[in-house]
Coordinates of C-alpha atoms in Angstrom, one line a residue:
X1 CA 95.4 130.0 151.4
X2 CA 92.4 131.0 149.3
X3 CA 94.3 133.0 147.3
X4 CA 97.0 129.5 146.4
X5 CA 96.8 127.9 143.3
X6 CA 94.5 124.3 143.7
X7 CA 96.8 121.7 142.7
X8 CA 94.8 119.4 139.9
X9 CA 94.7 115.8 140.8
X10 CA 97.2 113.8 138.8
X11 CA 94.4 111.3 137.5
X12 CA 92.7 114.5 136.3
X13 CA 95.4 115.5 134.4
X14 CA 96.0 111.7 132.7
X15 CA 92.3 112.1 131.9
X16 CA 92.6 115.4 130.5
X17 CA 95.5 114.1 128.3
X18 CA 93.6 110.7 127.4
X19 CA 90.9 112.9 126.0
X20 CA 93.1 115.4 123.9
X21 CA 94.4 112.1 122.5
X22 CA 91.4 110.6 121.4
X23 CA 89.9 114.2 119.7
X24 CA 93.1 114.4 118.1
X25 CA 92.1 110.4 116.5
X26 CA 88.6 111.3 115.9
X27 CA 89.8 114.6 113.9
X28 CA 92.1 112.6 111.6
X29 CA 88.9 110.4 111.2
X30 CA 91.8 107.5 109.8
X31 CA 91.7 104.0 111.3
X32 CA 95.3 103.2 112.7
X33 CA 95.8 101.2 110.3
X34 CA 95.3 104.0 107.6
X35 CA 97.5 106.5 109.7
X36 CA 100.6 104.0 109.1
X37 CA 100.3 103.5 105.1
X38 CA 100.1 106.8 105.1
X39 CA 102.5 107.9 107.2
X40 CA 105.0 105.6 105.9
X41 CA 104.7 106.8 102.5
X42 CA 104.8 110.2 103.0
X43 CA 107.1 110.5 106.5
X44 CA 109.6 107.8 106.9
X45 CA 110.5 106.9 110.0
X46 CA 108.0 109.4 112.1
X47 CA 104.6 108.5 113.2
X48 CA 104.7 104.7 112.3
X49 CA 102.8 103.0 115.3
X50 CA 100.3 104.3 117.5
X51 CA 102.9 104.0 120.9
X52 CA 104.4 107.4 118.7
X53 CA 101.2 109.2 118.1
X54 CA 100.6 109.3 121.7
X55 CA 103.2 111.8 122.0
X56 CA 101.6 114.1 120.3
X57 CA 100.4 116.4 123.5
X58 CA 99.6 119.7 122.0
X59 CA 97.9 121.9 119.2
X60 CA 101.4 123.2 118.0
X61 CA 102.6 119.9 118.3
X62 CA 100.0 119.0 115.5
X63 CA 100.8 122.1 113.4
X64 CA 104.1 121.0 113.4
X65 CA 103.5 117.9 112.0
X66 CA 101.0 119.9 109.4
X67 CA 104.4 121.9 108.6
X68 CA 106.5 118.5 107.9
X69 CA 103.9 117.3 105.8
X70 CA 103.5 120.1 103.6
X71 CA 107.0 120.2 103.3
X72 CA 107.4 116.9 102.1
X73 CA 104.5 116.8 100.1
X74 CA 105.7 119.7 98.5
X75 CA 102.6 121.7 98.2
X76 CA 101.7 125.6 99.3
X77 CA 101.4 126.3 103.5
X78 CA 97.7 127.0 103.5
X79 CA 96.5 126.3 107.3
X80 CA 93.3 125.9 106.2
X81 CA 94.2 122.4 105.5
X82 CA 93.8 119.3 107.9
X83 CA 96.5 116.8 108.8
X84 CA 94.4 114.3 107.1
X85 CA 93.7 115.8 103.9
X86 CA 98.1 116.3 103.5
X87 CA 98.2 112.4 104.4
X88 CA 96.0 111.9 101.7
X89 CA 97.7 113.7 99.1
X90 CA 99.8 112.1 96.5
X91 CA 103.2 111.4 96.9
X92 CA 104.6 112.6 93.8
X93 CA 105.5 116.4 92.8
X94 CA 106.9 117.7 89.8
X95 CA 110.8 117.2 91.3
X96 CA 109.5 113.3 90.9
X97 CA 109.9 113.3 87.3
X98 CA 113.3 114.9 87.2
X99 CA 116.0 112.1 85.7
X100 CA 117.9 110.8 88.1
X101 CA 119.3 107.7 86.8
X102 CA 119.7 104.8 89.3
X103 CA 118.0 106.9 92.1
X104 CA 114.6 106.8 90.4
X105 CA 111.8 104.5 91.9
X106 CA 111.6 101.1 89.6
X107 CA 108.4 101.6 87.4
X108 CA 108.4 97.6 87.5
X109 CA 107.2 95.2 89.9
X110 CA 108.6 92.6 91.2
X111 CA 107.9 89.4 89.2
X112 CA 107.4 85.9 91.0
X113 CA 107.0 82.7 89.8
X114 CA 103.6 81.8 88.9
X115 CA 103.6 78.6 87.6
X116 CA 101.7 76.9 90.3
X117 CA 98.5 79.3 90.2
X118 CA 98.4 80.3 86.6
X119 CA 95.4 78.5 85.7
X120 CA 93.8 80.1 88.4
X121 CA 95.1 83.6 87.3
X122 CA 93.6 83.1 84.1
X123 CA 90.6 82.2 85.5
X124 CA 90.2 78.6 85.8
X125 CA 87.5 79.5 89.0
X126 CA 86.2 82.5 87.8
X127 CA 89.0 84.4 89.4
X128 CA 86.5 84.0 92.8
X129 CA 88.4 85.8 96.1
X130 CA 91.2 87.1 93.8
X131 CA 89.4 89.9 92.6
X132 CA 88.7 92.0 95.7
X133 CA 91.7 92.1 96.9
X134 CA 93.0 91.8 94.0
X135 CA 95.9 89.7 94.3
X136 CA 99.5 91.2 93.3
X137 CA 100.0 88.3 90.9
X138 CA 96.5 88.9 88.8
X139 CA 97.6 92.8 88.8
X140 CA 101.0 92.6 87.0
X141 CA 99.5 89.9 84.5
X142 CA 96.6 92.2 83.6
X143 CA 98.9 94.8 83.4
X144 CA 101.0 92.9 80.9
X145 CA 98.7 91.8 78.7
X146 CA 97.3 95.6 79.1
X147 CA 100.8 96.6 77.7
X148 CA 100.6 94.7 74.9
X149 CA 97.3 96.3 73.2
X150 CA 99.1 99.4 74.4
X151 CA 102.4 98.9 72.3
X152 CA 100.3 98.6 69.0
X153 CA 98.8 102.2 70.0
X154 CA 102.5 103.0 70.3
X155 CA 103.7 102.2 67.6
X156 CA 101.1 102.8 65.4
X157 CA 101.4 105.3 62.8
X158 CA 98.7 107.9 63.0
X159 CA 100.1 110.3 60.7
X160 CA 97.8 111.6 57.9
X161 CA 100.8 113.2 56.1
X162 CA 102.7 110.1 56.6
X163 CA 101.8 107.4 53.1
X164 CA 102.3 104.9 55.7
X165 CA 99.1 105.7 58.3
X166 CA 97.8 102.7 59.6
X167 CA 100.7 100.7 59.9
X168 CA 103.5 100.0 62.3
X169 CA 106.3 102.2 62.4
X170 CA 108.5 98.5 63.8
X171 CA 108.6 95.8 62.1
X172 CA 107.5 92.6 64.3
X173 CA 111.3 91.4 64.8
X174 CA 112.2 95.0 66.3
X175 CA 108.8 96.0 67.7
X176 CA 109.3 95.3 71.3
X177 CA 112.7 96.5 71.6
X178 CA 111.7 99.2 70.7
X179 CA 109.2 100.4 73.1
X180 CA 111.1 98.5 76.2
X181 CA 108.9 95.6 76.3
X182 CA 111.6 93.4 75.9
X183 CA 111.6 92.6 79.8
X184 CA 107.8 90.7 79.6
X185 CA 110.3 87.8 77.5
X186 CA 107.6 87.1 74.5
X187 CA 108.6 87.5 70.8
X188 CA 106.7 88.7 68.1
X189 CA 105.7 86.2 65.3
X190 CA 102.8 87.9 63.2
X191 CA 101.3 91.2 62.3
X192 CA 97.3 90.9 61.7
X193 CA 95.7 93.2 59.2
X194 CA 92.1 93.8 58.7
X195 CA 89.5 96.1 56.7
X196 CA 85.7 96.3 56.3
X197 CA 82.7 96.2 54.1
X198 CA 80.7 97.8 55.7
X199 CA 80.9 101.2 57.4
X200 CA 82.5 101.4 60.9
X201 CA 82.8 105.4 61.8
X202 CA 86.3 106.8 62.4
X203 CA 88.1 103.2 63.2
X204 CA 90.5 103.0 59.7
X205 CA 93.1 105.5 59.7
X206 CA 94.2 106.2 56.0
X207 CA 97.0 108.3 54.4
X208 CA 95.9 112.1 53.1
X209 CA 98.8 111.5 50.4
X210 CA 98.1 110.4 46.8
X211 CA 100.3 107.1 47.3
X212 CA 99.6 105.5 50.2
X213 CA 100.9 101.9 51.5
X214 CA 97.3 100.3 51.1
X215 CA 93.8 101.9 50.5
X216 CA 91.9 99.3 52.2
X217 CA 93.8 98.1 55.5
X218 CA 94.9 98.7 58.7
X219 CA 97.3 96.9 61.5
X220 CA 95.1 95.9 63.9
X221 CA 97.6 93.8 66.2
X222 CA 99.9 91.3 66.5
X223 CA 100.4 87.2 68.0
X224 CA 103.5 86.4 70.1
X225 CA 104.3 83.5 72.0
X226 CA 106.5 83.5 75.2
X227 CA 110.4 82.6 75.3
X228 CA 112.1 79.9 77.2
X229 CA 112.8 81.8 80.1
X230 CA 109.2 83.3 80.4
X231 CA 107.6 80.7 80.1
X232 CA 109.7 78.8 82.8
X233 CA 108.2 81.6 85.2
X234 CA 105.0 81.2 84.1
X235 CA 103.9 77.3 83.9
X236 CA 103.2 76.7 80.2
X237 CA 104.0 78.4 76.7
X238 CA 101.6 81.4 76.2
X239 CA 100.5 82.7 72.8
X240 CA 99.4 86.2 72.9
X241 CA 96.9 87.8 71.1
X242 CA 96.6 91.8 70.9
X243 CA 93.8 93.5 69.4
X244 CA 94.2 97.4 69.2
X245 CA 91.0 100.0 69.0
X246 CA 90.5 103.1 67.3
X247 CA 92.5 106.2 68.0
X248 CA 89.8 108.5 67.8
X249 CA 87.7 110.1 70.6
X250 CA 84.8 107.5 72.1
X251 CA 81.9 109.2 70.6
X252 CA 81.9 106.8 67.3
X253 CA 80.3 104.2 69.1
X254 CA 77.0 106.0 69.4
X255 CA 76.8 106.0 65.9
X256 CA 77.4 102.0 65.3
X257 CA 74.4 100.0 64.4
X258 CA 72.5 97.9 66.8
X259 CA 72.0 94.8 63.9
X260 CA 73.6 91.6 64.4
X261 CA 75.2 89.4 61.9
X262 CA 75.2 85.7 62.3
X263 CA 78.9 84.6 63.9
X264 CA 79.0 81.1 64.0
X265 CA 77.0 78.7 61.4
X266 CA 78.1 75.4 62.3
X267 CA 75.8 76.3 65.8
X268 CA 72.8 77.8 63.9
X269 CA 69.4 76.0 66.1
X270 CA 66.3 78.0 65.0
X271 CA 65.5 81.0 67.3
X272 CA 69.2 80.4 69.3
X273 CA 71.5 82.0 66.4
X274 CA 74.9 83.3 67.6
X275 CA 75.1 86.9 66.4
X276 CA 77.4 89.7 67.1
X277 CA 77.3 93.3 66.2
X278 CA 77.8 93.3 62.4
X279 CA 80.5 96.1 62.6
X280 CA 82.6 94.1 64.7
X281 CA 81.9 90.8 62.4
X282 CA 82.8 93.1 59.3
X283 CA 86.2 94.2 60.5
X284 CA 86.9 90.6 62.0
X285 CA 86.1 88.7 58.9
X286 CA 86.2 91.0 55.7
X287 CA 88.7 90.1 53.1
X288 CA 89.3 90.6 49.3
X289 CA 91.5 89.6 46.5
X290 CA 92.0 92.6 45.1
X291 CA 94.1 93.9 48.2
X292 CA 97.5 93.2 49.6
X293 CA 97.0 92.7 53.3
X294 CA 94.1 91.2 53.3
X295 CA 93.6 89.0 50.8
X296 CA 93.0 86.7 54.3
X297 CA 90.8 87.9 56.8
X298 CA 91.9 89.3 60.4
X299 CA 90.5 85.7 61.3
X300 CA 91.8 83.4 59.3
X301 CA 95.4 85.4 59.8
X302 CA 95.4 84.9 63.5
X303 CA 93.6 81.5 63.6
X304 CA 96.1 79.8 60.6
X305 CA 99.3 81.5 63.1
X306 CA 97.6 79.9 66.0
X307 CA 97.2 76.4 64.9
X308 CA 100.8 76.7 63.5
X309 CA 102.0 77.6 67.2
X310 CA 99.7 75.1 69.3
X311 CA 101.0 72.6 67.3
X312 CA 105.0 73.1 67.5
X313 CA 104.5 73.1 70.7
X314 CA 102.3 70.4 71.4
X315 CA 104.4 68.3 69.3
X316 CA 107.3 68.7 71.8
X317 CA 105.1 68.3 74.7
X318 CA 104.7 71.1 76.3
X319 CA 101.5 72.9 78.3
X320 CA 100.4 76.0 75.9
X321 CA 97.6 78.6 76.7
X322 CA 96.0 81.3 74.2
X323 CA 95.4 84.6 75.6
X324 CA 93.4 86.6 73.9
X325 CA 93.5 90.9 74.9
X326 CA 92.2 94.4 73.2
X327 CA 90.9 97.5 74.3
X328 CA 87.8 99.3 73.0
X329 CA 86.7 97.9 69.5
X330 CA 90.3 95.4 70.7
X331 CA 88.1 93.9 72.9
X332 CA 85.5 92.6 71.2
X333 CA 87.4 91.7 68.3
X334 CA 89.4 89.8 71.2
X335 CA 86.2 87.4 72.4
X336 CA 85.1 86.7 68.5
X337 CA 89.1 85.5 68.1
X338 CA 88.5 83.3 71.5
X339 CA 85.6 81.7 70.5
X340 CA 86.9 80.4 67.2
X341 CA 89.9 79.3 68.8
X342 CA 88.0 77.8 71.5
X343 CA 86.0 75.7 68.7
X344 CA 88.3 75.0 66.1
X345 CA 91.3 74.1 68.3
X346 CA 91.5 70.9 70.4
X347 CA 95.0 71.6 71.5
X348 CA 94.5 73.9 73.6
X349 CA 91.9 71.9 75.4
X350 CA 90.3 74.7 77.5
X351 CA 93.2 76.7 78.1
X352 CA 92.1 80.0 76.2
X353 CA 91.0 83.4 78.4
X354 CA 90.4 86.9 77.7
X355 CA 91.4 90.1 79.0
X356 CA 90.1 92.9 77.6
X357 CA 90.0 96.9 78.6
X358 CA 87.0 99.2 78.3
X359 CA 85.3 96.5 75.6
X360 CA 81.5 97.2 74.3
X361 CA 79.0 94.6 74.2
X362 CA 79.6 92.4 71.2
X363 CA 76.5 89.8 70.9
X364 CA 73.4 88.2 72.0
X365 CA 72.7 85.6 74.4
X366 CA 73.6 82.5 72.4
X367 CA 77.0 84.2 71.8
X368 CA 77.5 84.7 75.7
X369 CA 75.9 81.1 75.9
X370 CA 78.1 79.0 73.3
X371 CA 81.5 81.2 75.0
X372 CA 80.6 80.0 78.0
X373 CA 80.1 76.7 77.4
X374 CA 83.4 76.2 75.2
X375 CA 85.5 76.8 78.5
X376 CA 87.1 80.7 77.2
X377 CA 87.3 82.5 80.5
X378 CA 86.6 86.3 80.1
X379 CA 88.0 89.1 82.2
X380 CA 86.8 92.6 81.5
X381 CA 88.0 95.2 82.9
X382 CA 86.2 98.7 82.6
X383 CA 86.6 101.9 84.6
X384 CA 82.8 103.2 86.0
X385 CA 83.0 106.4 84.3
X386 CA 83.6 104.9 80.6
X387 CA 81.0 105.1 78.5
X388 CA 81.9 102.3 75.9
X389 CA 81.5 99.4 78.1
X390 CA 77.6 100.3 78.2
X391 CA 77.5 100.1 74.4
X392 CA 75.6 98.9 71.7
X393 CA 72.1 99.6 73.3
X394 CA 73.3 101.8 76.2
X395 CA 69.8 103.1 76.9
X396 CA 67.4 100.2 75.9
X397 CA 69.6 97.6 77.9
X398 CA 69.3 99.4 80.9
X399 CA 65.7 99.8 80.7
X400 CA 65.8 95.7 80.4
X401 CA 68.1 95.3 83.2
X402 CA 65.0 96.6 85.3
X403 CA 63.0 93.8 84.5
X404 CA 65.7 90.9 84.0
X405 CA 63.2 88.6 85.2
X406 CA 61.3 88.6 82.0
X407 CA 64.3 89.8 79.6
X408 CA 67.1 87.7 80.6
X409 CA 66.0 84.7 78.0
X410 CA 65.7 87.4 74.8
X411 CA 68.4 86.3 72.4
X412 CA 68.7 89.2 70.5
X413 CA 69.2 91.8 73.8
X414 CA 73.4 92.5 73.5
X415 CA 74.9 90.6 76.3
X416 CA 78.5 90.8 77.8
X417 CA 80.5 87.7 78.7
X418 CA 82.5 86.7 81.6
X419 CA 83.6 88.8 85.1
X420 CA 84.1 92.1 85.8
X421 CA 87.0 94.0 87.1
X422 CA 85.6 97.5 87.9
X423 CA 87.5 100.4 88.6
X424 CA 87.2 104.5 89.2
X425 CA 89.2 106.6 87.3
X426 CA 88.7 109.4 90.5
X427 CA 90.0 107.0 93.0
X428 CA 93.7 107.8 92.0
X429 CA 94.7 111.1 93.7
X430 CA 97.0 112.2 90.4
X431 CA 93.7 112.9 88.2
X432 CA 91.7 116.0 88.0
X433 CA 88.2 115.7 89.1
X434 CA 87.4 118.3 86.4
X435 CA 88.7 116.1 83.4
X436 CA 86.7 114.8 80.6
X437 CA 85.2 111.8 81.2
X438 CA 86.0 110.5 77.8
X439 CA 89.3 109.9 78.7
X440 CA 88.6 107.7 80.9
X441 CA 88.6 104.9 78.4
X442 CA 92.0 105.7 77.3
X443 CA 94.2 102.7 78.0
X444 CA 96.7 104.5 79.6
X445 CA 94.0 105.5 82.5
X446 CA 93.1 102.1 83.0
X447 CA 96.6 100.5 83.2
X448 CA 97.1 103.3 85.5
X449 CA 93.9 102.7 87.7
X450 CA 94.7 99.0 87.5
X451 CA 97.9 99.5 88.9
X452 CA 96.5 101.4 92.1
X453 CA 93.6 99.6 93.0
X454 CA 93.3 97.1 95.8
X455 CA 90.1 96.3 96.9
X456 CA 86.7 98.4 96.4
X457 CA 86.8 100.1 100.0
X458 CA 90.5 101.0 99.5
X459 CA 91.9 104.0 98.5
X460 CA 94.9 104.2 95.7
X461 CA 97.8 101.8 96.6
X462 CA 100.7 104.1 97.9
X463 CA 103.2 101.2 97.0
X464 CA 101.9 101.1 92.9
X465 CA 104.8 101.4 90.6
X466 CA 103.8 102.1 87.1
X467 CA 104.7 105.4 85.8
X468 CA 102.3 107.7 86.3
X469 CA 103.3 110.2 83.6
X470 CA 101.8 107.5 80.9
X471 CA 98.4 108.9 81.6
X472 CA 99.1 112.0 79.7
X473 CA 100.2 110.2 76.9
X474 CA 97.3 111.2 75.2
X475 CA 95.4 112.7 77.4
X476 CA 95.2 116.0 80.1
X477 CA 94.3 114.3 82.7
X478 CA 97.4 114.4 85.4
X479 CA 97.0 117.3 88.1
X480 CA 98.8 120.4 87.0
X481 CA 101.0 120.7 89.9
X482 CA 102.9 117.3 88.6
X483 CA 104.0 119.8 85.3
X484 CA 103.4 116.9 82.8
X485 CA 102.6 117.9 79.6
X486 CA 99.4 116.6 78.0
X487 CA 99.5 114.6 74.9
X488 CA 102.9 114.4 75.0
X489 CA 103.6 110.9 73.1
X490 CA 104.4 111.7 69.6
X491 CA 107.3 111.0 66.9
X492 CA 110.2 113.7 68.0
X493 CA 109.8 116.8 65.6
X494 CA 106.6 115.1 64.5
X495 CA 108.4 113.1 62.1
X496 CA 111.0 115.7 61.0
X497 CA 114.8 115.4 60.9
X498 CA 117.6 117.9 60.3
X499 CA 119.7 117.3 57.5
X500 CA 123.0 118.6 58.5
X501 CA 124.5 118.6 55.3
X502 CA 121.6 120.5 53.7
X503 CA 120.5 122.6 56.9
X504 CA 117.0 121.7 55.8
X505 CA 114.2 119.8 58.1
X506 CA 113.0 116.3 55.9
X507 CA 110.6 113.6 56.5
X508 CA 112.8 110.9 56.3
X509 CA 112.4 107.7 53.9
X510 CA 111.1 104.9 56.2
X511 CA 114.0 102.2 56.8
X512 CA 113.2 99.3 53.7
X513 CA 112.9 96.6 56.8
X514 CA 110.0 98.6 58.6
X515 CA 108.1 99.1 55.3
X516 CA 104.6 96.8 55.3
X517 CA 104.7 94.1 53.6
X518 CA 102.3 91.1 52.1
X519 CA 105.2 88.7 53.1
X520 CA 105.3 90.6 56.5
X521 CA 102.4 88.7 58.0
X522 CA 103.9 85.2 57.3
X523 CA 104.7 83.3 60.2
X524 CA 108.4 83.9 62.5
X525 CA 110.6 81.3 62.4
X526 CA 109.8 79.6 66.1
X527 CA 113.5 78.5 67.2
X528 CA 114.5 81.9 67.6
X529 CA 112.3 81.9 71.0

């Protein structure tokens, strides 16, 4: 009898298995919640609830769960690895970006009607309890407007070679066709142009060719206004506004000048001035008869389209917004354009916002002051390892951030305007953690980070659908294993063509329609919308 094997109690053994549970729960270290977005998007149909997870009895049981998920998240077996971490992983592999026609994932969102709530989406509150979470409807309008500034960048000719650098490659009535923007339902009507007096490093692309299209100016963006059918889904007719920035790295900004230049001299009270940064003022309002594109400035081009556009439309009695949105140098060229439209238009009686993308400082506390009090409501999104958004007076204003109490009433401190979307570049688990932090205000890695983001204690949205191969537009950023190339957006052959009869590789002659023009920037006729 000693000798006979001592039967455990049963309620040992249910305690035994209780407890090898619960270290199995306290290893993943994931709320249950966590353990079914993840194991939804990375094992359909296994492991969904926590009834399932109880089954899971044994130490192989869990290595062969490990072995599923490798499996599926296509990576090496290395055991060193924790069930957790392979949860966490992304859900794409190279094999994601293979063409399979109908069977690939949508890159597009759904898109609902907002025509109830879009005051509120363009900020009629201050965009208060929509921001964090940020509410599906605010994410795919961002993202819009976001793909707007990014369509100039697109089509933007960057080409020293080419006597047509600067310009667009598209003509407006083509340009969103194009690059498959067509969907959004908003037509082009006007090409803006601008140039400078004064110098502005590294933010005017010009032709290395003896004849070149125009010495002095470069597209800076466009106005469109949305079509019947868009504007249906979204409450009123919208005019768009799209400011690009430069296309150079982010390092001319230290070199711009901290002096101001008066903005606005109908509001001129003594000490109280509104100034901005004079570059910005420069590009915004320089002009000259002795060019072809900008014998108007970048201003009085968008404002004179503007008016024209309020209104047509007022006049047949219909609701119309003005949304302003750049990136970079965009961005602030985007709040100086809001403010005079804010002013100078009654029409649009208070219906005028801003989005703008990794935008610098522009002016001083009368600017922010006067913005504010005109009704523009100002939305900037920036990403926490961007530089630009610091800028002008990245050192000096932090120092006076310390002591706010007795620097918050000096006018001539740079100031931004409006609420702030922040993001981090290294919450989506498709970027390296070794990349440069420059390109982390490239507008591809914030549409990106936009589209992934959810709330700040959240990790990357597992459902986001944009595609994630834009980041390396032009940039290095995506993890190797995804096998994207970097900088991989450019003309095919870099603007080369085989001539068959010939055998010979040519730069072709530009089609006469998507030459620039002076008569270019004139206004599209409005019942083709």
């Amino acid at each position: 009898m000693e000798n006979a094997l001592v039967k455990t109690p049963l309620r040992k053994l249910r305690r035994r298995r209780t407890k090898r549970v619960w270290r199995l729960k306290l290893k993943l270290k994931l709320a249950w919640k966590s353990i079914k977005i993840r194991v939804k998007s990375h094992l359909p149909g296994f492991l969904v609830t926590k009834k399932h997870l109880l089954h899971i009895k044994s130490r192989k049981e869990e290595q062969d769960l490990s072995q599923v998920a490798r499996r599926i998240c296509k990576i090496s077996n290395d055991s060193t690895k924790s069930l957790a971490f392979l949860l966490q992983l992304p859900k794409y592999s190279a094999a994601d970006f293979l063409d399979r026609g109908d069977l690939m994932t949508p890159a597009a969102s759904p898109r609902e009607n907002i025509s109830k709530m879009w005051r509120e989406l363009h900020g009629s509150n201050n965009w208060e309890n929509l921001l964090n979470p940020l509410h599906p409807w605010l994410r795919r309008e961002v993202t819009k407007y976001g793909e707007f500034v990014e369509s100039v960048y697109d089509s933007l000719d960057f080409d020293p070679l080419s006597e047509f650098c600067g310009s667009s490659r598209f003509n407006r009535n083509k340009l969103f066709e194009e690059l498959g923007l067509t969907k959004h339902g908003y037509k082009v009507t006007k090409f803006i142009y601008a140039m400078s007096h004064v110098d502005v490093p590294q933010w005017f692309l010009s032709s290395s060719m003896g004849e070149t299209w125009s010495k002095d100016s470069n597209w800076m963006g466009f106005l469109a206004v949305s079509g019947d059918r868009e504007s249906l889904r979204i409450g009123r007719r919208d005019i768009v506004v799209a400011w690009r920035g430069t296309v150079t790295p982010t390092e001319w900004f230290m070199d711009l000048r901290t002096s101001k230049e008066p903005f606005d001299c109908k509001e001129e009270h003594g000490k109280n001035v509104v100034k901005v940064q004079s570059g910005f003022f420069s590009i915004y309002n320089s002009k000259s008869e002795l060019t072809r594109y900008n014998k108007e400035s970048a201003s009085e081009q968008t404002m004179e389209e503007v008016k024209r556009l309020v209104k047509f439309f007022k006049d047949r009695g219909e609701e119309v917004s003005l949304t302003v949105t750049g990136h970079s140098l965009g961005g602030a060229l985007a709040l100086m354009n809001a403010y005079e439209a804010a002013r100078d238009v009654p029409g649009l009686s208070g219906n005028v916002s801003v989005f703008s993308f990794g935008a610098p400082r522009v002016g001083n506390l009368a600017f922010k002051e006067r913005l504010n009090s005109l009704g523009v409501k100002v939305l900037r999104v920036v990403n926490k390892q961007d530089i630009v958004p610091k800028l002008p007076g990245i050192v000096f204003n932090k120092v006076l951030n310390k002591i706010n109490p007795i620097t918050s009433r000096l006018n001539w401190v740079y100031r931004h305007v409006g609420t702030q979307l922040k993001l981090d570049v290294f919450s989506s688990p498709y970027v390296k953690r070794d990349s440069d932090l420059a390109r982390s205000h490239n507008l591809e890695v914030y549409l990106h980070v936009l589209d992934g983001f959810h709330s700040k204690k959240s990790g990357f949205r597992v459902n986001a659908r944009r595609d994630v191969a834009s980041v390396n537009k032009s940039t290095d950023m995506l993890l190797d294993h995804l096998r994207i190339p970097e900088c991989w957006y450019q003309v095919a052959h870099k603007g080369l063509i085989l001539n068959k009869q010939t055998g010979r590789w040519v730069k072709p002659v530009r089609a006469s329609e998507d030459i620039p023009s002076p008569l270019s920037t004139g206004p599209k006729p409005i019942h083709s919308l």
